[in-house]
Each structure stands twice: as C-alpha cells, then as structure tokens.
Coordinates of C-alpha atoms and ligand atoms in Angstrom, one line a residue:
X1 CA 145.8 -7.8 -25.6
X2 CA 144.7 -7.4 -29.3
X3 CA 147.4 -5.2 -30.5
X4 CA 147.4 -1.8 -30.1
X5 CA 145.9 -0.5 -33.5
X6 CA 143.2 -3.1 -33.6
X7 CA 141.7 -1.3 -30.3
X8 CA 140.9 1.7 -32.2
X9 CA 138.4 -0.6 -33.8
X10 CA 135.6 0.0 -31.9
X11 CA 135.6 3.9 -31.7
X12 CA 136.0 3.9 -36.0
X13 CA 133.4 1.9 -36.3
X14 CA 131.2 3.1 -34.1
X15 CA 132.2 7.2 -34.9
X16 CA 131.4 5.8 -38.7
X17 CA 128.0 4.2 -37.6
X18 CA 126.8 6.6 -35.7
X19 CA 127.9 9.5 -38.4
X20 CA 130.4 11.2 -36.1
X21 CA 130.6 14.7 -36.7
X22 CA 133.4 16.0 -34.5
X23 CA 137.0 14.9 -36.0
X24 CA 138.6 15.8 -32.4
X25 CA 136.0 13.6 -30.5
X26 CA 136.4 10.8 -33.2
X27 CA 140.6 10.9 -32.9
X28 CA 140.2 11.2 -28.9
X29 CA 138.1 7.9 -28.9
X30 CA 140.6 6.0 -30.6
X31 CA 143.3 7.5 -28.9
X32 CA 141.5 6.5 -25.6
X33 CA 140.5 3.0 -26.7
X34 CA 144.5 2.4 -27.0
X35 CA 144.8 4.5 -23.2
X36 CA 144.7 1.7 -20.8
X37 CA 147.6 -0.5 -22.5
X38 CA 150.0 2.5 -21.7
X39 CA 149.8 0.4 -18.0
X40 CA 153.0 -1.4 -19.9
X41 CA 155.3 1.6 -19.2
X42 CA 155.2 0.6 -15.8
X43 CA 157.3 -1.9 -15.7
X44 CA 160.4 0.3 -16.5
X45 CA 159.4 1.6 -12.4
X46 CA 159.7 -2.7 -11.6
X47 CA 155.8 -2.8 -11.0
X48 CA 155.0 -6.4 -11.0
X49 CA 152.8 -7.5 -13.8
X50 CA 149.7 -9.4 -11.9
X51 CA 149.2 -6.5 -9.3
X52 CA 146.7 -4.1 -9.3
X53 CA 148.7 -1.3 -11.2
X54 CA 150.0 -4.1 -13.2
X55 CA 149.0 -4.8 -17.0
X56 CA 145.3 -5.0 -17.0
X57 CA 144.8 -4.1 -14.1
X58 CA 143.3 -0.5 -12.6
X59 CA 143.4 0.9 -16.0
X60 CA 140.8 -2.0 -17.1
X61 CA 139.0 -1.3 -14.9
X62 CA 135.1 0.1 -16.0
X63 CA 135.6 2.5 -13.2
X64 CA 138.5 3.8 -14.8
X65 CA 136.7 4.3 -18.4
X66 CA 134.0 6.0 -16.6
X67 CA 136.4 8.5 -15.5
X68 CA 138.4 8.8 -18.0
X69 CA 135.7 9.6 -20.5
X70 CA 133.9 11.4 -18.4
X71 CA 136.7 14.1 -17.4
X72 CA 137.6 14.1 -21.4
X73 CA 134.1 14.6 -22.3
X74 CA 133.7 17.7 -20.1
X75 CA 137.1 18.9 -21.3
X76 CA 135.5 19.1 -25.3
X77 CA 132.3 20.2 -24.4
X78 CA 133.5 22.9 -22.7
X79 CA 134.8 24.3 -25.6
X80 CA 131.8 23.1 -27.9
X81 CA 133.6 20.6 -29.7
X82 CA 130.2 17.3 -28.7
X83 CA 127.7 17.3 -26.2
X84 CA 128.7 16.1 -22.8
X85 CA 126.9 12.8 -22.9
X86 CA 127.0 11.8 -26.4
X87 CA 130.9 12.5 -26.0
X88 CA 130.9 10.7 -22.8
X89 CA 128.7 7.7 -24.1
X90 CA 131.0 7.8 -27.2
X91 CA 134.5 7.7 -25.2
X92 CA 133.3 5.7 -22.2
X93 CA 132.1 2.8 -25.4
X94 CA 135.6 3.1 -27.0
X95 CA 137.6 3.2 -23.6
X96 CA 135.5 0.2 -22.2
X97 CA 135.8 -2.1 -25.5
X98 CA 139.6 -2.2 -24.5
X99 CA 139.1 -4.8 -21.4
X100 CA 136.2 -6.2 -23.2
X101 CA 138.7 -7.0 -26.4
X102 CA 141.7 -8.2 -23.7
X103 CA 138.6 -10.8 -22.0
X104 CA 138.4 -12.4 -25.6
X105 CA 142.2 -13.5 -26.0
X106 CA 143.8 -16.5 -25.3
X107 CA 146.6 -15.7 -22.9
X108 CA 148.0 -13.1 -20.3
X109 CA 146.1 -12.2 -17.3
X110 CA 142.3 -11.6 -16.8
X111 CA 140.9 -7.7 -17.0
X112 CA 140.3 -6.1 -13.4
X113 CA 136.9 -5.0 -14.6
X114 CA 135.4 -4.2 -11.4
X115 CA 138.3 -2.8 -9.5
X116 CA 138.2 -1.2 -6.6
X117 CA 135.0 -3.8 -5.9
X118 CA 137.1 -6.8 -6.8
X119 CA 140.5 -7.5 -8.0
X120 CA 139.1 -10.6 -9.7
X121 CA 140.7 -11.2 -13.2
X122 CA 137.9 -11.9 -16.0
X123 CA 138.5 -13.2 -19.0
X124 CA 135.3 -15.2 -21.1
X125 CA 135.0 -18.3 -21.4
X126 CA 135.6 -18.2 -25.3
X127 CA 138.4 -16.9 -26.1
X128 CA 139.4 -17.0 -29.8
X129 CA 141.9 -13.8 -30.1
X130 CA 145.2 -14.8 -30.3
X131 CA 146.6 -12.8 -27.4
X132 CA 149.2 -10.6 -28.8
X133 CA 153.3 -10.3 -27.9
X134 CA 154.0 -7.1 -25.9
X135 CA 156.5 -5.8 -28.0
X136 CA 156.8 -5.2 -32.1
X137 CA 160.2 -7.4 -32.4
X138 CA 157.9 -10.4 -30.7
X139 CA 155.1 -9.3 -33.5
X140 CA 157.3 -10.4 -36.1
X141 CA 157.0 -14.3 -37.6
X142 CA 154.5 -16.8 -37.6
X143 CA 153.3 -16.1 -34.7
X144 CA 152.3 -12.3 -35.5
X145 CA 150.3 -13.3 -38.6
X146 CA 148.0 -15.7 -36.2
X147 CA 147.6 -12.9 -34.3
X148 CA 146.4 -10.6 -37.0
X149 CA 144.7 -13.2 -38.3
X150 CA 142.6 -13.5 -35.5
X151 CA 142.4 -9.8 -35.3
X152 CA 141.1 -9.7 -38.6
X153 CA 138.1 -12.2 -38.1
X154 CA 137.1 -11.5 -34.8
X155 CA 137.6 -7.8 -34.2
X156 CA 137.9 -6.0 -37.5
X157 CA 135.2 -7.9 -39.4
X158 CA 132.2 -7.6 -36.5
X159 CA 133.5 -4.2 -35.9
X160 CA 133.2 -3.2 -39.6
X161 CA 129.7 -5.1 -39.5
X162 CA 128.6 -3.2 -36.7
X163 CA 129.5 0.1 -38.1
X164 CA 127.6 -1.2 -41.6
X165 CA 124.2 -1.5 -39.9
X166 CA 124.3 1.5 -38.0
X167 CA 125.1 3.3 -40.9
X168 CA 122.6 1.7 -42.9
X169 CA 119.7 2.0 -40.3
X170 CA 120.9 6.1 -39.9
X171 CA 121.1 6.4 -43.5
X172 CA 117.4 4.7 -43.9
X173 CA 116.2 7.3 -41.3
X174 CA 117.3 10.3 -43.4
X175 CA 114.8 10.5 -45.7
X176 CA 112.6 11.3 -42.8
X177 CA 114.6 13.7 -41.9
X178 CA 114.7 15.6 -44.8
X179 CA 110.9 15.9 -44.5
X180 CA 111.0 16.8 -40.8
X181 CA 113.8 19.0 -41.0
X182 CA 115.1 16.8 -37.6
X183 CA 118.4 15.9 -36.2
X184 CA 118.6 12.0 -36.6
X185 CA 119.3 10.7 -33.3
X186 CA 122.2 9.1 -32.1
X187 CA 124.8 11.3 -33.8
X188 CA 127.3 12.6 -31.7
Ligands
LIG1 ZN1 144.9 -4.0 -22.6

C-alpha cells in the first residue's frame, strides 16, 4: 500500500475540485479512502495474509466500496448533510482509489478487485509506487523516504493536478452562473 495518509489523496483533491460543500462528507471520504487497510487488524485473530479476508483482499474489493459508500451515503442524506448520489459517487471514488493506489506499487500482494467473482490478485503492469512497510518503526530510514518520495510524485502531484483542473474548469463555469442564477454541476 501507499501509506495510510497519502490515500486520503484522492477524496481532498477531488472534494477541492469538485467544490465540496459538506465538511462531514468531505472528512467521511478520506476517512473511507483509508477504511479498507484497517483489513491489517486482522492478523492479531492469526488470519493469514494472502486469503480472502487477508490484506487486500475482500475489503479491496469494488464490491466492497460499493457498499460501503453506498450505506454511508444513505446514512448522511438521511439527515440532509449531500444528496444520496453525489455522496455516493463521491465516497464510492475515494473508497475505490484505495485498491486502485495498492495496483500501482511495487510489492505485497495484488488487490481482490472483483471478489466474490474472482479471487484473482491485480496489480498493473507499471508499478512505480514504492510499496510501503506495514508498520511506522519500518517507515523510518532510507527506505521510508523512497517511499514518500514516490508518494510524492505519483500520487500527491497528479492528485493535486487533478483537483487544479477541476477547480479551474468549475471556477471558469461560474461566471455563467452568476448570470443564470444556476447550481454549477458537479458539486456535491
Ligand atoms: Zn490497501
């Protein structure tokens, strides 16, 4: 895995891009884009790393995003705080760019993307994250700066680039909507 903070990439830059209005939806992405690593607290119960419970496995899975988000999502609209889809679009994004990240580093085991369909491991064929040390003592040292590093170039820097042209092509739509007196779509 990228470490644990640099998953909360995608839902910041993505709640900045698309103008987040909701502070609880925007802290519940992030806090969900971190969910499926808590699979790690598993091992105290002796599960066995490459099974389907296992570390990237289940909670990898899209299926698993999907319902994640979408029980969350009907938990805050319910008391007004998004809309049901664009808070489950929003969570289901952040919760599924976990795997995604995990498929682009360089070690561990594949994501189970498609669990219950297949217990196939994916990972992409280019893989430039530097897979990170489960554990903060191993994320001390050499090694934890290459890992950063990598972090730093290939998740924080397209992330923040992301969010910069979303913002930019909302923001160039808002002159229109001061005329029109419309909601820019795409804010959530
Ligand atoms: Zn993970």
């Amino acid at each position: 895995m990228p470490t644990i903070i640099s998953h909360a990439a995608v839902p910041i830059a993505l709640g900045i891009g698309v103008g987040c209005r909701s502070r609880a939806l925007f802290l519940c992405g992030i806090g969900m884009a971190m969910l499926p690593d808590l699979d790690v607290l598993l091992f105290r119960w002796g599960l066995v790393y490459g099974s389907g419970l296992g570390h990237r496995g289940i909670s990898h899975s899209l299926l698993f995003a999907a319902l994640a988000s979408f029980t969350l999502a009907a938990a805050l609209a319910s008391r007004r705080v998004c809309g049901m889809w664009a808070g489950f679009a929003f969570l289901f994004i952040a919760i599924a760019s976990h795997p995604v990240l995990d498929a682009f580093t360089d070690g561990g085991k594949g994501v189970a993307l498609l669990w219950p369909w297949s217990e196939y491991r994916f990972f992409f064929p280019w893989r430039p994250i530097r897979v990170s040390p489960i554990g903060v003592e191993r994320l001390m040292g050499a090694r934890g700066w290459q890992v950063l590093l990598s972090e730093l170039r290939y998740v924080w820097l397209p992330c923040a680039s992301v969010a910069l042209c979303l913002w930019l092509g909302r923001h160039a739509r808002q002159p229109a909507q001061a005329v029109t007196g419309q909601e820019v779509p795409g804010q959530v």
